[in-house]
Coordinates of C-alpha atoms and ligand atoms in Angstrom, one line a residue:
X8 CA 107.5 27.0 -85.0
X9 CA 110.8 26.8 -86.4
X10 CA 109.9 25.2 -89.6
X11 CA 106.6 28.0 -90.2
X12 CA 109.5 30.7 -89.8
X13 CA 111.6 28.6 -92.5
X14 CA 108.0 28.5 -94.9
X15 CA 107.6 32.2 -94.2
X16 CA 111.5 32.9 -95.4
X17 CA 111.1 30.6 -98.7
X18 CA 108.3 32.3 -99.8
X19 CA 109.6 36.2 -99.1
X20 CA 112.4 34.4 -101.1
X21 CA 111.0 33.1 -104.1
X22 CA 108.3 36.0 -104.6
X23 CA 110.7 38.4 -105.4
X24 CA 113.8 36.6 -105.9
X25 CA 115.9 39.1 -103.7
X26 CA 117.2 38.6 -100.2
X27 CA 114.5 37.6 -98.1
X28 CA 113.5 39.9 -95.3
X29 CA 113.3 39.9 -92.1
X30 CA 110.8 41.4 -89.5
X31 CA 113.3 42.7 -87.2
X32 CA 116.7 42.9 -86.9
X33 CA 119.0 43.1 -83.6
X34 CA 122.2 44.9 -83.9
X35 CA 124.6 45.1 -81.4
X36 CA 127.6 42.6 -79.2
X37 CA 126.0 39.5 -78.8
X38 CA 127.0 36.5 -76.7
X39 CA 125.0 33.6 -78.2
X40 CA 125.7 30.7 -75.9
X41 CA 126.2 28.7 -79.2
X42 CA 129.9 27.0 -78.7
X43 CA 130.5 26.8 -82.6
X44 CA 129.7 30.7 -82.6
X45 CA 129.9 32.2 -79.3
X46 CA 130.1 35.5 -80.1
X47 CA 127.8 37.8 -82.7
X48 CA 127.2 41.4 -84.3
X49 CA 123.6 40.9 -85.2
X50 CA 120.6 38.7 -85.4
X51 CA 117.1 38.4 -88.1
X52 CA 114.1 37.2 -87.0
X53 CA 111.3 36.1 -89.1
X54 CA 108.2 35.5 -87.0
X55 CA 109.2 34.1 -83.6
X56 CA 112.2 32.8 -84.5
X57 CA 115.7 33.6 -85.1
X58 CA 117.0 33.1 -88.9
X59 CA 120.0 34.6 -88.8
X60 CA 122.9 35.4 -86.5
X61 CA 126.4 36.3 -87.6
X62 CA 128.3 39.9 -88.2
X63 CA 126.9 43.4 -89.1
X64 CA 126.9 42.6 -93.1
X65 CA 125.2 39.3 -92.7
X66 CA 122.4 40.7 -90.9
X67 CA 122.2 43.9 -92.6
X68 CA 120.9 41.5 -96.1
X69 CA 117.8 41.0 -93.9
X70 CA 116.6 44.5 -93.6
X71 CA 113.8 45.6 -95.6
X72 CA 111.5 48.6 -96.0
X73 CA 109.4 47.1 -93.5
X74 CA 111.8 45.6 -90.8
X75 CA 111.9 46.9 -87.3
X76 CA 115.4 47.4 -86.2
X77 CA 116.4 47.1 -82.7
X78 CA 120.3 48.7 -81.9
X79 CA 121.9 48.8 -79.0
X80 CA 124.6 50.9 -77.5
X81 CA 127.9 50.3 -77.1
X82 CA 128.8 48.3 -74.1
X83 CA 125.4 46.8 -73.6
X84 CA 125.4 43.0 -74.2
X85 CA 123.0 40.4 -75.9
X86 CA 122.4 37.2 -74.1
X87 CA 119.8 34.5 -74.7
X88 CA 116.7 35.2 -72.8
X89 CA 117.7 33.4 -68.8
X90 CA 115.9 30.4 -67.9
X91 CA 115.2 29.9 -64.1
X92 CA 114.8 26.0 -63.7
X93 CA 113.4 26.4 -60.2
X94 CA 110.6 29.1 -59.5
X95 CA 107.1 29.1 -57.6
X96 CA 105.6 31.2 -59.7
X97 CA 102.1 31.9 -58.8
X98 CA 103.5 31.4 -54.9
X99 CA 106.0 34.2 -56.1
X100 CA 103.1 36.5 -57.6
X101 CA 101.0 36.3 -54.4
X102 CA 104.1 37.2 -52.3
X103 CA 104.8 40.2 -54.3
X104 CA 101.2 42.1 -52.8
X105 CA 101.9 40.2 -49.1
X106 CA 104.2 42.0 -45.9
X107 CA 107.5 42.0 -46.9
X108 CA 110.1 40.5 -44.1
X109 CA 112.8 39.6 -46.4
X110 CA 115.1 42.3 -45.2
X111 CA 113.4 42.7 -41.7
X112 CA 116.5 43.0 -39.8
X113 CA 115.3 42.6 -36.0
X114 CA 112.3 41.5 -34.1
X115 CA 110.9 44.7 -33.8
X116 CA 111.3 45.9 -37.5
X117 CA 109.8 42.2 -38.2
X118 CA 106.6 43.3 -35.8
X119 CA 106.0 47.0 -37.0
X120 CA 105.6 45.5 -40.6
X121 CA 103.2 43.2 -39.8
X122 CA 101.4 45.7 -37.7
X123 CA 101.5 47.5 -40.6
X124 CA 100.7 45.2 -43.6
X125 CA 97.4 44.4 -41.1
X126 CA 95.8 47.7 -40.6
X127 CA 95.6 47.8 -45.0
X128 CA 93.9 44.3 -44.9
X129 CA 90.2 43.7 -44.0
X130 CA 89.6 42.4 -40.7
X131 CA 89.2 38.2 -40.9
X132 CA 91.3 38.1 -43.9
X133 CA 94.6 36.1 -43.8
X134 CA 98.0 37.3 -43.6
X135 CA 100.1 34.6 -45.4
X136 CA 103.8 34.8 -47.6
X137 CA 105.9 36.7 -46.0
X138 CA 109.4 35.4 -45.9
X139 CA 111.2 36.2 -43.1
X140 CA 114.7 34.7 -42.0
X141 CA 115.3 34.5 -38.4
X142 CA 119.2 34.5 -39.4
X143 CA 118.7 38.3 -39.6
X144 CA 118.9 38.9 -36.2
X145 CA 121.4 36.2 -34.6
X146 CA 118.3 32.9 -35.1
X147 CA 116.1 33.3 -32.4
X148 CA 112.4 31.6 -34.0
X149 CA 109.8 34.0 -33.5
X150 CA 106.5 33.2 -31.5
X151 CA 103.0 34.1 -31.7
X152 CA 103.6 36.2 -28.8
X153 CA 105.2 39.1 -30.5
X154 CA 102.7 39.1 -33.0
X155 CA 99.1 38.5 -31.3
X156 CA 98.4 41.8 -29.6
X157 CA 98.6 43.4 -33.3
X158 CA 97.0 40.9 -35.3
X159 CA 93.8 40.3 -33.1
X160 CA 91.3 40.4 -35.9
X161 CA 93.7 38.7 -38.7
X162 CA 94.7 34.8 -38.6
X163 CA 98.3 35.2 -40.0
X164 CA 100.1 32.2 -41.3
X165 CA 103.7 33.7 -42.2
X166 CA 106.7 31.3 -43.8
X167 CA 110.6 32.0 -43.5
X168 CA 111.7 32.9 -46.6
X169 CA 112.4 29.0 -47.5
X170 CA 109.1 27.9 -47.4
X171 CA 110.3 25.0 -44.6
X172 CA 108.7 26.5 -41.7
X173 CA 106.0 29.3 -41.0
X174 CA 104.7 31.2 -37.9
X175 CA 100.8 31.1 -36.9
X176 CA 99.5 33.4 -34.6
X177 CA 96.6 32.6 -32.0
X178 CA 94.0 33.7 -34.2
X179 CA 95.2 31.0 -37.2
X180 CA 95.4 28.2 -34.4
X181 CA 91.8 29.3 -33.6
X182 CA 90.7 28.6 -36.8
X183 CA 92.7 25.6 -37.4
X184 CA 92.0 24.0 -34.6
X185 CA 95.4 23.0 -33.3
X186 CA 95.9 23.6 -29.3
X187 CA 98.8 23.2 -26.8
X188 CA 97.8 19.4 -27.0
X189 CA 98.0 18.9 -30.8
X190 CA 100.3 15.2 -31.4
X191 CA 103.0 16.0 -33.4
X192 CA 103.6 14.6 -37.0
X193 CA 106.2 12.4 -39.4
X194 CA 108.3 14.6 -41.1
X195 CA 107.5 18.1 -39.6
X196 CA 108.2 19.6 -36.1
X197 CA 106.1 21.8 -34.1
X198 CA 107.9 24.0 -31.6
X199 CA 106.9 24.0 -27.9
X200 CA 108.1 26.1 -25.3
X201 CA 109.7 24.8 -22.1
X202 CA 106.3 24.4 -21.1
X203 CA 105.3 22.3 -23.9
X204 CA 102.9 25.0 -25.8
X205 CA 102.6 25.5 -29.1
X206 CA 105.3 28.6 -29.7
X207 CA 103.3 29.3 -33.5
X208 CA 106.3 28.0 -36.2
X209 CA 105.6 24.8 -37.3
X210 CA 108.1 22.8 -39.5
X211 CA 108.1 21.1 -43.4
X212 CA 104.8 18.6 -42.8
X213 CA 103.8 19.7 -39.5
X214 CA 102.6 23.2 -41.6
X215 CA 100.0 21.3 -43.2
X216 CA 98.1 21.5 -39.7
X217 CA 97.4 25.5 -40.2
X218 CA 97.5 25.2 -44.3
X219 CA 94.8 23.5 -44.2
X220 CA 92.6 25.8 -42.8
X221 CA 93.8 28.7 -44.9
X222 CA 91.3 29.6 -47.6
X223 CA 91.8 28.6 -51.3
X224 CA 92.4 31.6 -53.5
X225 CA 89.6 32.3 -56.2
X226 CA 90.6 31.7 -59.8
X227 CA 91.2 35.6 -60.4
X228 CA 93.4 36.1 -57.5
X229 CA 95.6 33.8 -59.1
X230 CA 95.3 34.8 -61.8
X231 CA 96.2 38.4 -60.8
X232 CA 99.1 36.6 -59.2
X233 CA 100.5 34.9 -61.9
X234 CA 100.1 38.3 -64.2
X235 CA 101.9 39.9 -61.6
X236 CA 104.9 37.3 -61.7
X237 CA 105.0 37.7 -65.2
X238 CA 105.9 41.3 -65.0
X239 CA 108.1 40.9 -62.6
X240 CA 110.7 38.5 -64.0
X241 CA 110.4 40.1 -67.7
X242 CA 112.3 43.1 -66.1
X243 CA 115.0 40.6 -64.4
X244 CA 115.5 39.3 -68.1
X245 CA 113.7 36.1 -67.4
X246 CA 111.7 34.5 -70.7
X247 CA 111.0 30.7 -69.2
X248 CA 110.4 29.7 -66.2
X249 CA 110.1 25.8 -64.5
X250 CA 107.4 25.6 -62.0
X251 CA 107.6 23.2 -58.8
X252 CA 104.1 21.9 -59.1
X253 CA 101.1 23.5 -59.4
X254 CA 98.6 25.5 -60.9
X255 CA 98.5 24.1 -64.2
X256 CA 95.1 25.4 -64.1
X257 CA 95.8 28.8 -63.9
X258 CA 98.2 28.9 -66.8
X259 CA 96.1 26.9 -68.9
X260 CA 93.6 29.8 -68.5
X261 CA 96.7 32.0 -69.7
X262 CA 97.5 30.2 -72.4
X263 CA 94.0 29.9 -73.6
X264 CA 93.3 33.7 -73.5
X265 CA 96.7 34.4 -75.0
X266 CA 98.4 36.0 -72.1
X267 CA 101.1 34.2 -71.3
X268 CA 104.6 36.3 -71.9
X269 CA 106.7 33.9 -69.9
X270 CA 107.0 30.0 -71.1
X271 CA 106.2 27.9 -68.7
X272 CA 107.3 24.2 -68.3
X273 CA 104.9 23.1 -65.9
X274 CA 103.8 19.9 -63.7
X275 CA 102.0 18.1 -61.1
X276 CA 103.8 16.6 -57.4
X277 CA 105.2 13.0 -58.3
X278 CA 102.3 11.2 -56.1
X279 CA 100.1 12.4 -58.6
X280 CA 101.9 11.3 -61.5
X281 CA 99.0 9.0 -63.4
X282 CA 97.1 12.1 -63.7
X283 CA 99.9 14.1 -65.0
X284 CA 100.3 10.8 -67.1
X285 CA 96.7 10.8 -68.3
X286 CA 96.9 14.4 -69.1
X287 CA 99.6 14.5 -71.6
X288 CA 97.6 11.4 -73.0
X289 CA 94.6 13.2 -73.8
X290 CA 96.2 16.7 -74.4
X291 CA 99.8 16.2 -75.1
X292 CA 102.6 18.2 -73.8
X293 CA 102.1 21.0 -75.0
X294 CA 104.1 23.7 -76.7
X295 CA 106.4 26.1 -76.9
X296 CA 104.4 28.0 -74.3
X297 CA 103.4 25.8 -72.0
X298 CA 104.8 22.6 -71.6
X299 CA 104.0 20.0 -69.1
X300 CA 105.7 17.0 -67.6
X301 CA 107.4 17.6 -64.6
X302 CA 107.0 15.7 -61.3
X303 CA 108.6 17.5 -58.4
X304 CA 108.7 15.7 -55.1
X305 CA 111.0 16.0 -51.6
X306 CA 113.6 13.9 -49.9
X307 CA 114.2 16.3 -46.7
X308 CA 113.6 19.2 -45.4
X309 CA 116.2 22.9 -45.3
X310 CA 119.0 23.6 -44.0
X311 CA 117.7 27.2 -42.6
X312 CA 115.2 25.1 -41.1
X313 CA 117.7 22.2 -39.6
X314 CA 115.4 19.3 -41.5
X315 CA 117.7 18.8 -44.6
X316 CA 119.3 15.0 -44.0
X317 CA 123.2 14.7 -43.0
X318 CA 125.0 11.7 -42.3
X319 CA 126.2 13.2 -39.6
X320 CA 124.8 15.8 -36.7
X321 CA 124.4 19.6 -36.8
X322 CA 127.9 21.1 -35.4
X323 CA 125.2 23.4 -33.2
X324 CA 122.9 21.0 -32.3
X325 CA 125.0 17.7 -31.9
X326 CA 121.7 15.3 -31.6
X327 CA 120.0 16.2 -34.8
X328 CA 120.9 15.4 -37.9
X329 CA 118.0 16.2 -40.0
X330 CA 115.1 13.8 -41.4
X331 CA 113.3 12.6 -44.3
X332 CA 110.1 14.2 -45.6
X333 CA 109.1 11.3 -47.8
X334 CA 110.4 7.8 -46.8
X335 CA 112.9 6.2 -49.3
X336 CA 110.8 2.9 -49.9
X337 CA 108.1 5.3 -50.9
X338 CA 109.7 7.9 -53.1
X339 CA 111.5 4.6 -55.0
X340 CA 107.8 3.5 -55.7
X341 CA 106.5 6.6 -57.1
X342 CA 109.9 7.6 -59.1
X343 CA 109.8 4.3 -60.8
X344 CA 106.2 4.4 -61.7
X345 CA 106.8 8.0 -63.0
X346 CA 109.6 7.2 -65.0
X347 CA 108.0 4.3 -66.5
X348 CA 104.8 6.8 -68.0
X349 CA 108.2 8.7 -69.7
X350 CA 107.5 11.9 -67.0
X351 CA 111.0 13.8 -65.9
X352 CA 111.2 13.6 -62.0
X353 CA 112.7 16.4 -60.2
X354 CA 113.0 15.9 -56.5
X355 CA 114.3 18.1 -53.8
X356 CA 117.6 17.1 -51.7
X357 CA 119.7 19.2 -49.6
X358 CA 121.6 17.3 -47.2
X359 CA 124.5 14.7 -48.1
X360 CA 122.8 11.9 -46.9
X361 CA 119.3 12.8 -49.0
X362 CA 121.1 13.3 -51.8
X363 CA 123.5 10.0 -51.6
X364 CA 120.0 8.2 -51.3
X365 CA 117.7 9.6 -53.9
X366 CA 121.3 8.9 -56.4
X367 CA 121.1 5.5 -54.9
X368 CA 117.1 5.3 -56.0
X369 CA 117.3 6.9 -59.5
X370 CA 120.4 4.8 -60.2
X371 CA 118.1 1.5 -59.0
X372 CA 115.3 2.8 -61.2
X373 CA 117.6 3.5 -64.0
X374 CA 119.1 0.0 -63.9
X375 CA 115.3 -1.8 -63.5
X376 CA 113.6 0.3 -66.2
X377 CA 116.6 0.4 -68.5
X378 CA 117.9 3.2 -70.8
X379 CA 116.2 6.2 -71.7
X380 CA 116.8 10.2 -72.0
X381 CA 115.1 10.7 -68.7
X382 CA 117.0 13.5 -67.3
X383 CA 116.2 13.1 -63.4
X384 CA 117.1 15.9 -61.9
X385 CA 117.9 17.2 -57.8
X386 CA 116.8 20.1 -57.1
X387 CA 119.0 22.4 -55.0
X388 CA 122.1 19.3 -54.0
X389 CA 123.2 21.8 -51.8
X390 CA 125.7 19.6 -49.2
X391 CA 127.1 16.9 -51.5
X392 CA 129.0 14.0 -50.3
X393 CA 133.0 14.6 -52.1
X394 CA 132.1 10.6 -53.2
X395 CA 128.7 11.9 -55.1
X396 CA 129.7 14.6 -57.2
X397 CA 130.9 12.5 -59.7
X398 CA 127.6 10.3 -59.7
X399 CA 125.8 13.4 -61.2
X400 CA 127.9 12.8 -64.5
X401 CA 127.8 9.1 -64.4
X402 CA 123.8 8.9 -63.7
X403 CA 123.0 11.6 -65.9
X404 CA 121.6 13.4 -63.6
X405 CA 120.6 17.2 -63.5
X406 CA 121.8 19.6 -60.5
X407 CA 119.3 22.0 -60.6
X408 CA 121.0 24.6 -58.3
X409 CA 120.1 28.0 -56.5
X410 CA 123.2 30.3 -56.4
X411 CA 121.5 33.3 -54.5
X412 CA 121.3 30.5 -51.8
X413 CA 124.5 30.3 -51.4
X414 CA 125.5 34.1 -50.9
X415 CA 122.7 33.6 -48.3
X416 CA 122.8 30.7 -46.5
X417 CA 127.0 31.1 -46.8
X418 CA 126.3 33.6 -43.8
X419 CA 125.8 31.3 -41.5
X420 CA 126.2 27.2 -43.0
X421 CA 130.0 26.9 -41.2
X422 CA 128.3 27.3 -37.9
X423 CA 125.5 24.4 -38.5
X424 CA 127.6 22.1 -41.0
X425 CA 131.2 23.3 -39.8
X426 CA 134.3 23.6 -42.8
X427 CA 134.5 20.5 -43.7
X428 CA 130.9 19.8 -45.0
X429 CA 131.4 23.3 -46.3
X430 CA 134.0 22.4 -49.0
X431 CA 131.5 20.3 -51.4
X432 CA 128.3 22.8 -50.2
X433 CA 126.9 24.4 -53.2
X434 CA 129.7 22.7 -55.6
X435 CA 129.4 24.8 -58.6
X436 CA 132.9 24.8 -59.7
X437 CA 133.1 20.9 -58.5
X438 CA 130.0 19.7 -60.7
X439 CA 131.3 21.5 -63.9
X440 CA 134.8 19.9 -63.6
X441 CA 133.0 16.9 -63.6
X442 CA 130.5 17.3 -66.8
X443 CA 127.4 17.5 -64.8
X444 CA 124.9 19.7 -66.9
X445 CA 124.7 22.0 -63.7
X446 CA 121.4 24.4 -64.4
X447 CA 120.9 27.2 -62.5
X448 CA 117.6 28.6 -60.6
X449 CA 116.1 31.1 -58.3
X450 CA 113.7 29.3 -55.9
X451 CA 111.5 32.3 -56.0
X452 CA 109.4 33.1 -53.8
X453 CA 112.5 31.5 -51.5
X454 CA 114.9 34.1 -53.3
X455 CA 114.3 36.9 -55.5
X456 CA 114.1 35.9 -59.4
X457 CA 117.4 37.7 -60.1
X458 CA 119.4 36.2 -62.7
X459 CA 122.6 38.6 -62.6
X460 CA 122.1 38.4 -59.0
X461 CA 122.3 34.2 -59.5
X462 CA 125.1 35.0 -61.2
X463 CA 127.0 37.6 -59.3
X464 CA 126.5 35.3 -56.3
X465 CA 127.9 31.7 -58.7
X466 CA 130.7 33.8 -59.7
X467 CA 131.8 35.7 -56.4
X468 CA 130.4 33.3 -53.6
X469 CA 130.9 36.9 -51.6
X470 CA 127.9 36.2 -49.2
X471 CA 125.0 39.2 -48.8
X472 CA 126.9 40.2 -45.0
X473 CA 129.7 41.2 -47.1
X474 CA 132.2 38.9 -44.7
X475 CA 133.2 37.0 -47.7
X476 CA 135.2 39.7 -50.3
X477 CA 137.1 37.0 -51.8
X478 CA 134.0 34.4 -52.1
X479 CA 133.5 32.4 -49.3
X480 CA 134.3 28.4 -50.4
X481 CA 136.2 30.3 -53.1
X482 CA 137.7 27.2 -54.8
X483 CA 133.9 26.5 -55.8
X484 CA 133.4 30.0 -57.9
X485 CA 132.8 29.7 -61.6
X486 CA 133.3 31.7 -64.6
X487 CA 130.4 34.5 -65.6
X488 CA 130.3 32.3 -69.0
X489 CA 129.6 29.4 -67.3
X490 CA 126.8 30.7 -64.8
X491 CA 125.5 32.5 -68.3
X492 CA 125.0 29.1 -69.1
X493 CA 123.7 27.1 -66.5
X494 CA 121.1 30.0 -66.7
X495 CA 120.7 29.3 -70.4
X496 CA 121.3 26.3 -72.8
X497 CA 122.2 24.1 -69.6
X498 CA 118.8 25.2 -68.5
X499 CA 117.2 24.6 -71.6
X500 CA 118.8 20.9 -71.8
X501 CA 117.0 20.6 -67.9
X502 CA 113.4 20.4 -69.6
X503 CA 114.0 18.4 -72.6
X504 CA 114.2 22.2 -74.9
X505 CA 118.1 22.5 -76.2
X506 CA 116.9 22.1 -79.7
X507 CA 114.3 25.1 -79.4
X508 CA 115.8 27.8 -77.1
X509 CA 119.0 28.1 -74.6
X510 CA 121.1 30.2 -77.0
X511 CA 120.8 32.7 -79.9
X512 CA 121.0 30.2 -82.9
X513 CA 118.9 30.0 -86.0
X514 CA 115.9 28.2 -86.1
X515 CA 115.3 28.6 -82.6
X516 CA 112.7 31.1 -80.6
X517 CA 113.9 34.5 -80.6
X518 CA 113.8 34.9 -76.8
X519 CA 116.3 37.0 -75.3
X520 CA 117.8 40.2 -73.7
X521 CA 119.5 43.1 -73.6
X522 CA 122.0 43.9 -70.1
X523 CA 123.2 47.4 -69.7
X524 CA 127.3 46.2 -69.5
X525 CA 128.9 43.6 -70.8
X526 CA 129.0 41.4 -67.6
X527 CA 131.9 38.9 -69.3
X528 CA 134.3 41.8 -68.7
X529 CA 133.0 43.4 -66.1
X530 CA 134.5 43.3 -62.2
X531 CA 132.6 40.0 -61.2
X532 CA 131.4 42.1 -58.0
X533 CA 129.8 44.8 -60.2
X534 CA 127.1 42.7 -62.2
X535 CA 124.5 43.0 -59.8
X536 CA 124.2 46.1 -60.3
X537 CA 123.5 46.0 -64.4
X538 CA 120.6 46.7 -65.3
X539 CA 118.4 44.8 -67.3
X540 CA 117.2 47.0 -70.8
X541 CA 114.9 45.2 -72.8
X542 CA 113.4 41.3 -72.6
X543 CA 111.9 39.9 -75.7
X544 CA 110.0 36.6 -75.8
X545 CA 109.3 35.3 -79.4
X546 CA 110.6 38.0 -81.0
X547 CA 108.1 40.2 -78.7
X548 CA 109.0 42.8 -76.6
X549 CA 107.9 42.4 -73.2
X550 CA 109.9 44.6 -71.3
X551 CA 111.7 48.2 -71.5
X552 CA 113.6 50.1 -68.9
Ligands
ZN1 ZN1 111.5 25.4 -54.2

């Protein structure tokens, strides 16, 4: 891509001996992400790609009869297009047309919606997504009980808004077969009453007793889905998202008929990581669009959830202290294997102690298979042990890290992990002082797909009660530049694509966007509140406010 834009340039060039031209021009205050230039007055693009950036006079040599020129006003700002390094997308689609719980604030609100969402639905259809947090109204789990008498002809199968646990009513355990006697399973936990019944939520693997029974969706529903997730995240700026496993089917269907407008870097769940491995050995890994390679596993299970793994107990439930999804000897097996087909693992670990171990495994792996750019990366390293943070650095490894989660889960953590464990949790400032390449996510359809809101939350730490003004773990708050680029060219480095995309430079793809205010001088508390204007993908307009 970059060299065709070059080809197109020489031969504008040499046909007419004047200044080559450019198909469009951007005029306006640009933040580039580009170290050697970090700020600019302009960019050309030729094509896809981006062959000139520098001040108004540089830029202004590009225009021609024919170029398109896009100016912005005063006080808007120019940043590279974001990059969200943790998304599930077609997941996220599908929950954008489900009941929304998200902000259901009490048990009853949380009933009346799904009352509601269920008379729109046909009868026998199932009620799935969902996403409500129990933390809303003091933690209390919900059971099939305050659901049933309103759902009678809809099997419902809703998760909390982390994806670690989920709520069947009667009507789903019907149809899955699971009754009061059901044995429980490694790595999950079903909840029973004092009685021993079957409350409905069922936890990390035990879910897989109800998901099975839940019907596939056809090829066009996800389809639909991942057109609808495309739309959503151009107007939140977003141009490239990495998917957690999944549907590579679906956006191979995209990709074929042309309609993809968000780059995908796509994969397959580490277990399966000879296919993955045959695949790119048959059809490569693909291109600018869609590019495969990933291999996303889990150590552990969420804090929300109280299945992430600590070294130590929950400060409110002094017995527990979290478990392993996947068992160590396991996960070594599998990471190594990957590793040695050249595939980038990227497993999840949020407790101290599943984080100190899967360090331990990809330092072990690193050791026996020797040197390589393999850029493992942990997804979400939400409670770091103070020993581990410099590991990140030394091991190469990527934190791949949510900041929305922290304005969340900041509500509540003290009271399940108490101060102490607090300090290092969500260690943005910690990581950067410490040269990790710290990239920066979403989670979505666990949080919405909000870059300024990722960054607002990264730079403030003032949690979404509002009990935080001043950030709450302050000492771990980072500069807006530096969340710019963890969403950005740290992002970019996170799947192997620095060298094409991650900051406005030239030669690379001419993906990026235009914010309402300048959020580098902007009141930190403000930026959630700018708007996004315009997102452009390959020099392509793909949304306008
Ligand atoms: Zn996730």
């Amino acid at each position: 891509m970059k060299l065709g834009a070059f080809v197109i340039v020489l031969v504008a060039f040499s046909a007419c001996s004047k200044h080559p031209v450019a198909d469009k021009v951007v005029l306006g205050k640009i933040w580039t992400g580009n170290p050697e230039q970090q700020w600019a007055e302009g960019m050309a693009i030729v094509g896809d790609s981006i062959v000139e950036v520098g001040n108004a006079q540089e830029v202004e040599k590009w225009v021609g009869p024919e170029t398109e020129k896009i100016t912005t006003a005063d006080g808007n700002l120019i940043v590279p297009g974001f990059i969200d390094c943790h998304v599930h997308f077609v997941e996220g689609g599908f929950a954008l047309s489900s009941v929304q719980l998200r902000d259901a604030r009490t048990p009853d609100e949380f009933i009346r919606r799904i009352a509601a969402y269920a008379q729109t639905v046909a009868k026998g259809t199932w009620i799935t997504s969902g996403d409500w947090d129990h933390e809303n109204w003091g933690g209390t789990l919900p059971t099939r009980e305050w659901i049933d008498s309103i759902t009678v002809d809809h099997p419902v199968w809703i998760n909390r808004l982390d994806g670690h646990m989920s709520l069947a009513n009667t009507a789903a355990l019907k149809l899955a077969g699971v009754t009061n006697s059901v044995k429980d399973v490694d790595g999950g936990t079903i909840v029973r009453d004092k009685k021993g019944n079957v409350t409905g939520v069922f936890k990390d693997n035990a879910m897989t007793l109800i998901n099975k029974a839940v019907p596939e969706p056809s090829d066009e529903q996800e389809d639909k889905a991942l057109e609808a997730a495309m739309s959503y995240v151009a107007a939140r700026g977003v141009t490239s998202v990495h998917n957690m496993s999944g549907y590579e089917d679906t956006f191979e269907r995209a990709h074929g008929r042309g309609t993809l407008r968000t780059r995908i870097y796509s994969g397959m769940s580490l277990p399966q990581w000879k296919e993955l491995a045959e695949k790119i050995k048959s059809k490569g890994r693909g291109d600018n669009w869609l590019r495969r390679g990933n291999l996303k596993d889990f150590v552990d299970g969420s804090l929300g959830s109280h299945t992430a793994a600590f070294f130590k107990p929950f400060d409110d439930t002094p017995r527990d202290s979290g478990f392993f999804v996947t068992k160590p000897s396991i996960l070594y097996h599998n990471i190594k294997s990957a590793d040695s087909a050249g595939l980038q693992v990227m497993v999840h670990a949020i407790g101290d102690k599943a984080i100190h171990e899967l360090l331990d495994i990809f330092e072990q792996v690193e050791k026996e298979n020797g040197e390589r750019d393999r850029r493992f990366r942990i997804e979400h390293a939400q409670h770091i042990a103070p020993a581990d943070i410099k590991r990140f650095a030394q091991l190469k490894v990527i934190p791949s890290m949510q900041p929305y989660h922290a304005i969340d889960d900041g509500r509540w953590a003290e009271k399940v992990i108490g101060h102490e464990r607090s300090m290092t949790t969500y260690a943005f400032k910690s990581l950067i002082d410490a040269n990790a390449n710290l990239a920066f996510g979403s989670d979505w359809f666990v949080a919405p797909p909000t870059p300024l809101e990722g960054i607002y939350a990264a730079v403030t730490r003032r949690t979404l009660d509002e009990k935080n003004p001043e950030g709450w773990i302050p000492e771990q708050k980072i500069t807006v530049e530096d969340a710019l680029r963890s969403y950005t060219i740290r992002a970019a480095y996170a799947s192997f694509e620095e060298a094409i995309k991650g900051s406005l430079e030239r030669g690379k793809l001419a993906d990026f966007v235009v914010l309402e205010k300048d959020i580098t001088t902007l009141p930190t508390a403000e930026i959630r509140n700018v708007s996004v204007l315009m997102t452009y993908v390959g020099g392509k307009s793909i949304f306008k406010k």
